[in-house]
PDB file of C-alpha atoms and ligand atoms in Angstrom:
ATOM      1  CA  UNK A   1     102.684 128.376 121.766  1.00 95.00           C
ATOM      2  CA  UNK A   2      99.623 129.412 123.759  1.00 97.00           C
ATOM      3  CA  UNK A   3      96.739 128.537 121.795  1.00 97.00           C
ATOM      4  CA  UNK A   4      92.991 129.948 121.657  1.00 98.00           C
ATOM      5  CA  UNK A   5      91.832 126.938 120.888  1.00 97.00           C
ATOM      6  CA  UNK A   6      93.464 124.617 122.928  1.00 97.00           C
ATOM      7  CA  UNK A   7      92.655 127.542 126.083  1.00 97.00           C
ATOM      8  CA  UNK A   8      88.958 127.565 125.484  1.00 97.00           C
ATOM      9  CA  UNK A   9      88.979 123.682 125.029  1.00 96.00           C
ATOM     10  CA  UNK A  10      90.875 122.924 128.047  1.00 94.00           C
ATOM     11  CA  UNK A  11      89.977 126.119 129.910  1.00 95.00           C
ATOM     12  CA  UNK A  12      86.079 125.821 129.180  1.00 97.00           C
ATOM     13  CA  UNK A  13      85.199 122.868 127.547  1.00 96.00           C
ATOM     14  CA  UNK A  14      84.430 125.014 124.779  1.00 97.00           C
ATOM     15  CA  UNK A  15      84.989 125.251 120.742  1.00 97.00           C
ATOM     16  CA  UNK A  16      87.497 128.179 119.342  1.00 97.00           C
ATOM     17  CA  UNK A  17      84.672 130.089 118.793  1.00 97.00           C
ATOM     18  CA  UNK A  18      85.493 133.729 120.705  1.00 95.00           C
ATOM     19  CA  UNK A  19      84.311 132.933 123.821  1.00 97.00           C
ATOM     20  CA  UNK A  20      87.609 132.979 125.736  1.00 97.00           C
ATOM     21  CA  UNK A  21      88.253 136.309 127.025  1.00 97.00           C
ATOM     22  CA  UNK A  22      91.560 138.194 127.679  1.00 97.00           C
ATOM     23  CA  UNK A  23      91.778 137.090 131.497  1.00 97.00           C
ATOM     24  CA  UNK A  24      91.409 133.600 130.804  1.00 97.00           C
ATOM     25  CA  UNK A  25      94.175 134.176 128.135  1.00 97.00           C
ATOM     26  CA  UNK A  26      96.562 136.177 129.995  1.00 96.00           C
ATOM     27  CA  UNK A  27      95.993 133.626 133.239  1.00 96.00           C
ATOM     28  CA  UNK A  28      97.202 130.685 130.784  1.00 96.00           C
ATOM     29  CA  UNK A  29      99.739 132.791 129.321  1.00 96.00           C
ATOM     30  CA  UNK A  30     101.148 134.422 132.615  1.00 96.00           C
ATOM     31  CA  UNK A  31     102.013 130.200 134.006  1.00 96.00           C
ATOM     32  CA  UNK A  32     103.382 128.805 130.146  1.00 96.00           C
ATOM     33  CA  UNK A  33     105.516 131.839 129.782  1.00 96.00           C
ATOM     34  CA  UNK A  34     106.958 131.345 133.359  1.00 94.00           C
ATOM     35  CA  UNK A  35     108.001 127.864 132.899  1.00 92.00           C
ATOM     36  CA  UNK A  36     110.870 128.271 131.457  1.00 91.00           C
ATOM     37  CA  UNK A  37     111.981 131.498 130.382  1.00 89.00           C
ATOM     38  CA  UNK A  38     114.751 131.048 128.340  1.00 94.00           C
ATOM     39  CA  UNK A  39     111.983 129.378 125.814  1.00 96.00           C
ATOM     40  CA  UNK A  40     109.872 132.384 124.024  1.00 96.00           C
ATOM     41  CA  UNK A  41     106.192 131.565 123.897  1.00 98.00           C
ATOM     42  CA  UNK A  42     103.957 132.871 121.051  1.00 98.00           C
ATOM     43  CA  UNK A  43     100.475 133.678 122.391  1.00 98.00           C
ATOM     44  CA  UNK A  44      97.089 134.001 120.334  1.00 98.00           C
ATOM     45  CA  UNK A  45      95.657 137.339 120.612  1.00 98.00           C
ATOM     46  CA  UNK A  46      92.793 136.604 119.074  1.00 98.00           C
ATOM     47  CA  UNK A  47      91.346 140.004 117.725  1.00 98.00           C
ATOM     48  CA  UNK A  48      92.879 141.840 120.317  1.00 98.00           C
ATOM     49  CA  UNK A  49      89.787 141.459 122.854  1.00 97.00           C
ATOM     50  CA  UNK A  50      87.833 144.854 120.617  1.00 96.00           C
ATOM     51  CA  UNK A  51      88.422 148.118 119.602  1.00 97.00           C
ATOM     52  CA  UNK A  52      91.944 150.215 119.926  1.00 98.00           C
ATOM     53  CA  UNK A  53      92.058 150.548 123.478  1.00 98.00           C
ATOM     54  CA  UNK A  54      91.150 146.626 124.620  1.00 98.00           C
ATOM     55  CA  UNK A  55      93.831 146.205 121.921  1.00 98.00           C
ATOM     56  CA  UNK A  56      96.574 148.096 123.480  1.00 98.00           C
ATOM     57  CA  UNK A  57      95.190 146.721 127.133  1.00 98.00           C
ATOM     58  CA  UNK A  58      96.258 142.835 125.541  1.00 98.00           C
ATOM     59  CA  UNK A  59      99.834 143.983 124.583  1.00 98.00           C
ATOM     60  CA  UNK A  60     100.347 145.565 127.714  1.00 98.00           C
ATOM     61  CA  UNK A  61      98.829 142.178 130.033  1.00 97.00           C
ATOM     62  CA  UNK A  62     100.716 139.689 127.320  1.00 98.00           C
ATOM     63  CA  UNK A  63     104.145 141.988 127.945  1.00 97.00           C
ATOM     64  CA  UNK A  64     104.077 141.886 131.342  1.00 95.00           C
ATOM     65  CA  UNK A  65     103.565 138.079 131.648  1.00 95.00           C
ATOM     66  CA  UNK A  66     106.588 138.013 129.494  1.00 96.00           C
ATOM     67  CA  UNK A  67     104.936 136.399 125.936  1.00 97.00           C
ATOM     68  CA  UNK A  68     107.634 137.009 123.400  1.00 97.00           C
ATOM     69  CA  UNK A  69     105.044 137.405 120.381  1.00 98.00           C
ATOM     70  CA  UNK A  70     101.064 137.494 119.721  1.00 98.00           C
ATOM     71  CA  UNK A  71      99.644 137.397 117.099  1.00 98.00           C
ATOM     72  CA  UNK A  72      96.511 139.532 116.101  1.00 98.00           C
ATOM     73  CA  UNK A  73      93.746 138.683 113.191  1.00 98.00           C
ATOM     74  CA  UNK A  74      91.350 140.089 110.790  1.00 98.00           C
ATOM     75  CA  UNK A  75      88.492 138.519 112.529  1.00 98.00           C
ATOM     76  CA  UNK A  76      85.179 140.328 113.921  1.00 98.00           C
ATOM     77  CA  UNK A  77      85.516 139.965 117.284  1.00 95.00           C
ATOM     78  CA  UNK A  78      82.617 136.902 117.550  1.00 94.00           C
ATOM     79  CA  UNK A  79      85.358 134.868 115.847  1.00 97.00           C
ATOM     80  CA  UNK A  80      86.411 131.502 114.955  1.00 98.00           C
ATOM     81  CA  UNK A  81      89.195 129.271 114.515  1.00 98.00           C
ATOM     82  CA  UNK A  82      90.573 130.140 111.134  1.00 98.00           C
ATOM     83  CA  UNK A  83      90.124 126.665 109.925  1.00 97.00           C
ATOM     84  CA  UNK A  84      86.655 126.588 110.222  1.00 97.00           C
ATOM     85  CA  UNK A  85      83.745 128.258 107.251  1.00 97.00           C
ATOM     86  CA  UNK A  86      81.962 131.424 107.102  1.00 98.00           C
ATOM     87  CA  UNK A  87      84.531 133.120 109.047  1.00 98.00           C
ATOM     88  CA  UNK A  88      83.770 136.956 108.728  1.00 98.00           C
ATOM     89  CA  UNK A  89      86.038 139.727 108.800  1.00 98.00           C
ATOM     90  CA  UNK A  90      86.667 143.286 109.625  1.00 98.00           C
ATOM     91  CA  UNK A  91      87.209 145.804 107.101  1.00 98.00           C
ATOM     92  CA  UNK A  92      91.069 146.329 106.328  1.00 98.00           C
ATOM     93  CA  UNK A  93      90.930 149.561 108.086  1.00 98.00           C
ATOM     94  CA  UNK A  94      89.885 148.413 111.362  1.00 98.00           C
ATOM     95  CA  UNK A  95      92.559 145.472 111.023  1.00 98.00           C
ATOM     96  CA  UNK A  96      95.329 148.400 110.599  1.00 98.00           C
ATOM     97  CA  UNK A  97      93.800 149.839 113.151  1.00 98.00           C
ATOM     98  CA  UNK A  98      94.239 147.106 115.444  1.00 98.00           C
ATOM     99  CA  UNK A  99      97.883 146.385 114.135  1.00 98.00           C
ATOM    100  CA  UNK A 100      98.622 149.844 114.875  1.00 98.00           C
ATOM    101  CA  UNK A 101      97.215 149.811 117.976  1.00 98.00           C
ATOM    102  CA  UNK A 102      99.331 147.291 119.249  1.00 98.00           C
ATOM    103  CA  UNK A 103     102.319 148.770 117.952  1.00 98.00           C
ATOM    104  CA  UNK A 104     101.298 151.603 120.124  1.00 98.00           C
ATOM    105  CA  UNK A 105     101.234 149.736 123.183  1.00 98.00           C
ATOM    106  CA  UNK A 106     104.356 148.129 122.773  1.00 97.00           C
ATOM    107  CA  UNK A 107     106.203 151.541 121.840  1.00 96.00           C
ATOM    108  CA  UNK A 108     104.569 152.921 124.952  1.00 96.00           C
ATOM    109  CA  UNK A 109     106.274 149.987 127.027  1.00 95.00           C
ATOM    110  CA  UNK A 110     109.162 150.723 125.655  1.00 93.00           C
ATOM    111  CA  UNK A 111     109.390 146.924 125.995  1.00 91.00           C
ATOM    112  CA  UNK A 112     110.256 144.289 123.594  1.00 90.00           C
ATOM    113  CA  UNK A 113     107.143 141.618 121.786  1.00 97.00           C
ATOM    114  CA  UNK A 114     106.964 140.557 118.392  1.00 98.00           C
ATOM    115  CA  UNK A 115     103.446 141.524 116.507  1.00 98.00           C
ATOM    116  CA  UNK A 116     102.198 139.094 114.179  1.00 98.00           C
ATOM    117  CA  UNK A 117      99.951 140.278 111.849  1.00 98.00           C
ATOM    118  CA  UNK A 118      97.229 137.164 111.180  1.00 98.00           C
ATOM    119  CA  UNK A 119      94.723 137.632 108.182  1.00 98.00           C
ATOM    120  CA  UNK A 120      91.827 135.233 107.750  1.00 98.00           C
ATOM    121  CA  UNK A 121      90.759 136.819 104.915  1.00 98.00           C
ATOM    122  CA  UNK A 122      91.790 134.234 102.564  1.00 98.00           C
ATOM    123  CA  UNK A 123      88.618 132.436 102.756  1.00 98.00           C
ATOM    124  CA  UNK A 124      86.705 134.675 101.230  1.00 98.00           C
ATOM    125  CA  UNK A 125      88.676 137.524  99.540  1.00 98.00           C
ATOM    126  CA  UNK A 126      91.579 135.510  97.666  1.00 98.00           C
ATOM    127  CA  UNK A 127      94.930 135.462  98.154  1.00 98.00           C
ATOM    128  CA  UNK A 128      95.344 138.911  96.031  1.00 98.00           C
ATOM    129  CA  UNK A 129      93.393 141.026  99.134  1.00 98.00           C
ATOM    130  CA  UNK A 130      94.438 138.652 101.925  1.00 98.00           C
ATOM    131  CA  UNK A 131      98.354 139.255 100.744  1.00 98.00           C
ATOM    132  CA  UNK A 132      97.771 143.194 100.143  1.00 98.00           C
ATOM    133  CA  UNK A 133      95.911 142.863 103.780  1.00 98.00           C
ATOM    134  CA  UNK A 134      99.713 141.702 105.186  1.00 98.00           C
ATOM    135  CA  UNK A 135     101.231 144.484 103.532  1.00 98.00           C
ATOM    136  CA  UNK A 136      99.441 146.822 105.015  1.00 98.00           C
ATOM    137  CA  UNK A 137      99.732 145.538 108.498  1.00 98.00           C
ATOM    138  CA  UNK A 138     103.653 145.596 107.944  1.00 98.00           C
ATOM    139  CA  UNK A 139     103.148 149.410 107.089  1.00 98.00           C
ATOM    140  CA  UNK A 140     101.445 149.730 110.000  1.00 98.00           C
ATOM    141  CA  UNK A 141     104.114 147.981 112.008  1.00 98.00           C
ATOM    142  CA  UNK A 142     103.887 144.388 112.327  1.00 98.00           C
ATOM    143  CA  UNK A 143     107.077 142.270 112.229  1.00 98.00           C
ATOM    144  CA  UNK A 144     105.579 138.810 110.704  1.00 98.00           C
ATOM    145  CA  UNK A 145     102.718 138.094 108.609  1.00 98.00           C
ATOM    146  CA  UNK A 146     100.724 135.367 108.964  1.00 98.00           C
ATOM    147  CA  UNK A 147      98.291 134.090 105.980  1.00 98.00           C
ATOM    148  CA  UNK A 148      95.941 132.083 108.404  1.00 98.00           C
ATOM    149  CA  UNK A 149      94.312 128.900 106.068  1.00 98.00           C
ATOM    150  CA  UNK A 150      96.485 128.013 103.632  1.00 98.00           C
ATOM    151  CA  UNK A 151      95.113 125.711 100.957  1.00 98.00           C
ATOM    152  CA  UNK A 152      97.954 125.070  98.890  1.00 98.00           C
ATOM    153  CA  UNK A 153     102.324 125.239  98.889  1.00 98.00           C
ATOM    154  CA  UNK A 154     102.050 127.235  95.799  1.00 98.00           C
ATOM    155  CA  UNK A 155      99.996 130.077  98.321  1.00 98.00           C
ATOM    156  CA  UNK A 156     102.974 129.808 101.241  1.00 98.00           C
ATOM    157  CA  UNK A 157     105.025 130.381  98.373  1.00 98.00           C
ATOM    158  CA  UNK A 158     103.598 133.137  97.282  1.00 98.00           C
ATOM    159  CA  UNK A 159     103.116 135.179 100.433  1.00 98.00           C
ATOM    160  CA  UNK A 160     106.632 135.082 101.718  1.00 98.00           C
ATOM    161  CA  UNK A 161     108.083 135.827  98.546  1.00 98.00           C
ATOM    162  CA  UNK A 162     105.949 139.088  98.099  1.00 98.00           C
ATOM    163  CA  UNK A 163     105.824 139.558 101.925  1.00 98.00           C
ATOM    164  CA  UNK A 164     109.640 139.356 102.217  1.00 98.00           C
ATOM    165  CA  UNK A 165     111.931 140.546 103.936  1.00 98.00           C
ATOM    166  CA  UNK A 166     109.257 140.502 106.470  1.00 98.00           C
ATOM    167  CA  UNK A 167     109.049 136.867 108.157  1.00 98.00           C
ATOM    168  CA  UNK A 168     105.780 134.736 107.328  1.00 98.00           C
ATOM    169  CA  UNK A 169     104.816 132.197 109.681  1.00 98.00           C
ATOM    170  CA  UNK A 170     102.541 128.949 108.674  1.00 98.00           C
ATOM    171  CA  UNK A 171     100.146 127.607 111.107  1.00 98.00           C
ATOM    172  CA  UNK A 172      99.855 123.725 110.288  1.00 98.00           C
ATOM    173  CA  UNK A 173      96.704 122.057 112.169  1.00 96.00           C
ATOM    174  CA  UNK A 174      95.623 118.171 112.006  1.00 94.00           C
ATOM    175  CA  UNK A 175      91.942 118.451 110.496  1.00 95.00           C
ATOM    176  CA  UNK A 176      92.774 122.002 109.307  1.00 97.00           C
ATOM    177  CA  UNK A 177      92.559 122.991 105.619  1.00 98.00           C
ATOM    178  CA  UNK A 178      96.627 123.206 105.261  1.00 98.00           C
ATOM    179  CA  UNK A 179      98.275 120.625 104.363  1.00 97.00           C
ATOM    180  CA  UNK A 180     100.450 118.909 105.969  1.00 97.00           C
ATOM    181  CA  UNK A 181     103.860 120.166 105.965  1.00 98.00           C
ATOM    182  CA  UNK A 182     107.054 119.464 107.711  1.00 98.00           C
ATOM    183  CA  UNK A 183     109.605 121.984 108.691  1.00 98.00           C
ATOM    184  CA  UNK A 184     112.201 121.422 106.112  1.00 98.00           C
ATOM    185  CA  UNK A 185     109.318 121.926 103.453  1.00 98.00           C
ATOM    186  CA  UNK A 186     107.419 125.237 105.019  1.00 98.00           C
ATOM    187  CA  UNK A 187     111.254 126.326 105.153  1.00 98.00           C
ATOM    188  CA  UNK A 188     111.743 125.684 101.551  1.00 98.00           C
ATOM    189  CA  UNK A 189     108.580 127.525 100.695  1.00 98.00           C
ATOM    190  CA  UNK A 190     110.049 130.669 102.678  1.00 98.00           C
ATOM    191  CA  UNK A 191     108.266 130.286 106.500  1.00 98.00           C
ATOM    192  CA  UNK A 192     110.577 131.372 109.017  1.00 98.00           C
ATOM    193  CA  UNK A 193     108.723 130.577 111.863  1.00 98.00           C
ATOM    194  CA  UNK A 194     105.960 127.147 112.014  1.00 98.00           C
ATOM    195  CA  UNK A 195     103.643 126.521 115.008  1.00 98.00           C
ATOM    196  CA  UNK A 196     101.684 123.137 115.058  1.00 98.00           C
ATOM    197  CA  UNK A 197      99.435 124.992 118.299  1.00 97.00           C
ATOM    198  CA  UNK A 198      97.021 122.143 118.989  1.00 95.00           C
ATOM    199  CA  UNK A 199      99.583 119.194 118.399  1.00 96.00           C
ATOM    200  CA  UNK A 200      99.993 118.667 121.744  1.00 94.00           C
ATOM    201  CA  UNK A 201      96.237 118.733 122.880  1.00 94.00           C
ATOM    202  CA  UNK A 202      95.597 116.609 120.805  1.00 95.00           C
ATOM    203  CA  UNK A 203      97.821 114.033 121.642  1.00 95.00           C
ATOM    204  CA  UNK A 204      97.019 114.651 125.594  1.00 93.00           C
ATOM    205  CA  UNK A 205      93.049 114.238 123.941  1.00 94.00           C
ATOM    206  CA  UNK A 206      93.741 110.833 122.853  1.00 94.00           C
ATOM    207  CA  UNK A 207      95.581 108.958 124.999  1.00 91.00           C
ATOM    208  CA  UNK A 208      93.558 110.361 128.259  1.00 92.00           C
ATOM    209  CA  UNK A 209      90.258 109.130 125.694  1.00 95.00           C
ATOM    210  CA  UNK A 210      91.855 105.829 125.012  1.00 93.00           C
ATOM    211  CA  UNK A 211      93.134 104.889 129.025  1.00 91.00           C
ATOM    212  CA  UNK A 212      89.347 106.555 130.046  1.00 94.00           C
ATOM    213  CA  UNK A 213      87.824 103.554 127.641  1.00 96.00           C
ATOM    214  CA  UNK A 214      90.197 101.080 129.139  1.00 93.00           C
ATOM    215  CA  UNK A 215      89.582 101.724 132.610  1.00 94.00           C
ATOM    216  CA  UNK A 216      86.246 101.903 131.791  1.00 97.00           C
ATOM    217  CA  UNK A 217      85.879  98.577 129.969  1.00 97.00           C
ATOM    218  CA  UNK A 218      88.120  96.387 132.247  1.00 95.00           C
ATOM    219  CA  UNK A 219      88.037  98.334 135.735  1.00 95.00           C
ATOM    220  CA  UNK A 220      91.588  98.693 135.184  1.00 92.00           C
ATOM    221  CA  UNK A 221      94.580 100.491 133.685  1.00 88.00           C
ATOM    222  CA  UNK A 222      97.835  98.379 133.817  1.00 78.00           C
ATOM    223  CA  UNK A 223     100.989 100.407 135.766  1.00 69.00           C
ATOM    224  CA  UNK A 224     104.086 100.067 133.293  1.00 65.00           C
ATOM    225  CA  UNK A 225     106.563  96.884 134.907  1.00 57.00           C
ATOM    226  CA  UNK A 226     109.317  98.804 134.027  1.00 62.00           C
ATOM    227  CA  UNK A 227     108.299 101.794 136.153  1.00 59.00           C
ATOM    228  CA  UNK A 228     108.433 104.482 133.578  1.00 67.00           C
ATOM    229  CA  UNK A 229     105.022 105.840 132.034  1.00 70.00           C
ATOM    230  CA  UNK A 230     104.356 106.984 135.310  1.00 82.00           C
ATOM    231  CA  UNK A 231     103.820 109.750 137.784  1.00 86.00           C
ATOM    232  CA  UNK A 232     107.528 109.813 138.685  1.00 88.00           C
ATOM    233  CA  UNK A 233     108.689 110.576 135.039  1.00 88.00           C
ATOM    234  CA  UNK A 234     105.440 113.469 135.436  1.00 89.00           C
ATOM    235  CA  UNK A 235     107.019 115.089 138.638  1.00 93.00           C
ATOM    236  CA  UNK A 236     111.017 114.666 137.241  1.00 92.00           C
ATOM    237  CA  UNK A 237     109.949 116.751 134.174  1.00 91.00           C
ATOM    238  CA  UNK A 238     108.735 119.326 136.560  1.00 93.00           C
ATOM    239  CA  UNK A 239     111.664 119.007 138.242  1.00 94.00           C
ATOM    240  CA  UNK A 240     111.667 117.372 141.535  1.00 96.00           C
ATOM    241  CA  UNK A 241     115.314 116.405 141.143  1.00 95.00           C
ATOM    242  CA  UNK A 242     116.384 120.548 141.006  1.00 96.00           C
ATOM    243  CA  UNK A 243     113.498 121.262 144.062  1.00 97.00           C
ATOM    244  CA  UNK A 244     115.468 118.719 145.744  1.00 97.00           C
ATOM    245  CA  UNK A 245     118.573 119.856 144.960  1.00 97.00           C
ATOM    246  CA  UNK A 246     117.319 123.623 145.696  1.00 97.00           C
ATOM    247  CA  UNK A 247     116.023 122.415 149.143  1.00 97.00           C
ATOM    248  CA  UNK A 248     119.637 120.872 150.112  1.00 97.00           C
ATOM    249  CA  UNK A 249     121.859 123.598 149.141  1.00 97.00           C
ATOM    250  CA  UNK A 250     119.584 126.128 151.684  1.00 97.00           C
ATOM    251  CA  UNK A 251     119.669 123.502 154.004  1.00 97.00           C
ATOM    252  CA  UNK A 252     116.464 121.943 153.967  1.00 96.00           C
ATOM    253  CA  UNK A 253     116.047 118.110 155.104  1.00 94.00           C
ATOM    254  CA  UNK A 254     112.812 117.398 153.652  1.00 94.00           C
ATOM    255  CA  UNK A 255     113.300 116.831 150.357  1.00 94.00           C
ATOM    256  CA  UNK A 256     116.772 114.296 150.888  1.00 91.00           C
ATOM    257  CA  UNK A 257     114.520 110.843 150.172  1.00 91.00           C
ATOM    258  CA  UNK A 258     111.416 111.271 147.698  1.00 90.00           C
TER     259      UNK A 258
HETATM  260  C1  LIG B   1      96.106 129.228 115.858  1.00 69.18           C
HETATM  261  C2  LIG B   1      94.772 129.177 116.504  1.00 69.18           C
HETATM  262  O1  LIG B   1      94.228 130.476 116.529  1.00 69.18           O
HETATM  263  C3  LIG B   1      94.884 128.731 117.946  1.00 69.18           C
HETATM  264  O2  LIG B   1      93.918 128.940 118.663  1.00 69.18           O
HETATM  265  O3  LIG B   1      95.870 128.119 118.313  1.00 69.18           O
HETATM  266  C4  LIG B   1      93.788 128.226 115.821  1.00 69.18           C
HETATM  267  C5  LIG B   1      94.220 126.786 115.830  1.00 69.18           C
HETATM  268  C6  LIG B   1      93.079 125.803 115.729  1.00 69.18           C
HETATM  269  O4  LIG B   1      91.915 126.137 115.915  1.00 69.18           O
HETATM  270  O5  LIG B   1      93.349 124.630 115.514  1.00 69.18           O
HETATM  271  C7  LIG B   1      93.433 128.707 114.436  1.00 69.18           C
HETATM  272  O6  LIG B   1      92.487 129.493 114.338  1.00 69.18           O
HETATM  273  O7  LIG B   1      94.088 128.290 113.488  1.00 69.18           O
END
């Protein structure tokens, strides 16, 4: 999952607030989605980056850096993340619009990404509008819907059983205004597909906060005795043991002792 928030946070050292543009999107989305490709990645689209044509320019950057799906909201473009207040919305014309717009793109490169239709409008419209918002956006083209802001199971219920067959996806964020669910239970409410899109930052947030404290407090952070915690286990999960292996079979002799 490439997420807005966790790219403007870590990208700008700002809040999910619409500042991050397409480029720095598509820059973080060109290097996750080329990591490992036989792992899709789901990319935030924010609104699409503005009217029709920006739209259809965001497809066409996300498909060529290979993102298997994005997924495009109801939000005016000066958005926010959709677990924050006072989020304001397009009118559900323009949000067809940019659904169909992206639909558009994709047909045009005759190439293959999944559009997820997001609608924040359950804030302030109800589920009623925000569900009849998904439908439309399906009409349009969209293959999942996405009810961004979830308050309660009984809503997730609700959408996939009047969005279905379509897939719904569930967003779950820690300090959001979902509730916390695990994947067995979003899959018994219907949800097909679950991201948890700033789990990871915020794990990364809190043990570089807590080690930062430490080192600041004692002058010191301990190395592990056992020799694992460290920057060996960082560069074997990027795979110095296959670079080395690589470097051997074309019959390099750099790489032999590490
Ligand atoms: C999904 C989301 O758009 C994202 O940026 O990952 C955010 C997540 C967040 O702010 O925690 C969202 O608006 O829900």
């Amino acid at each position: 999952m490439l997420t807005g928030a966790g790219t403007s946070a870590s990208r700008l050292g700002s809040p999910d607030l619409g500042l991050i543009t397409l480029s720095e999107m598509h820059a973080n989305a060109s290097i996750l989605a080329s990591l490992d490709r036989s792992v899709p990645l789901i990319a935030d689209a924010d609104t699409g980056f503005g009217g029709p044509l920006s739209v259809a320019r965001t497809v066409t950057a996300y498909i060529d850096s290979n993102v298997a799906a994005i997924h495009l909201e109801d939000q005016v473009v000066n958005k926010r993340c959709g677990h924050l207040q006072s989020k304001q919305l397009v009118s559900g014309e323009e949000f067809v619009t940019r659904i169909r717009a992206a639909c558009m793109a994709r047909d045009a490169a005759g190439r293959d990404i999944v559009i997820i239709a997001r609608t924040d409008s359950l804030q302030s419209l109800g589920l009623d509008a925000a569900i009849d918002r998904l439908q439309s956006a399906v009409k349009a083209g969209a293959d999942v819907a996405f009810l961004e802001g979830i308050l309660t199971e009984e809503q997730g219920k609700r959408v996939c059983a009047q969005l279905a067959p379509t897939p719904c996806l569930i967003n779950i964020v820690a300090g959001g205004v979902t509730p916390i669910l695990s994947a067995q239970q979003a899959s018994d409410l219907g949800f097909k597909i679950m991201i948890w899109p700033i789990m990871a930052l915020t794990a990364v947030y809190n043990s570089v906060q807590s080690v930062m404290k430490e080192l600041k407090e004692t002058g010191l952070v301990a190395a592990d005795t056992n020799g694992s915690g460290g920057i060996r286990d960082i560069f074997n999960a990027c795979g110095m043991r296959e670079c080395a292996d690589f470097d051997a079979r074309a019959g390099g002799s750099a790489l032999g002792r590490l």
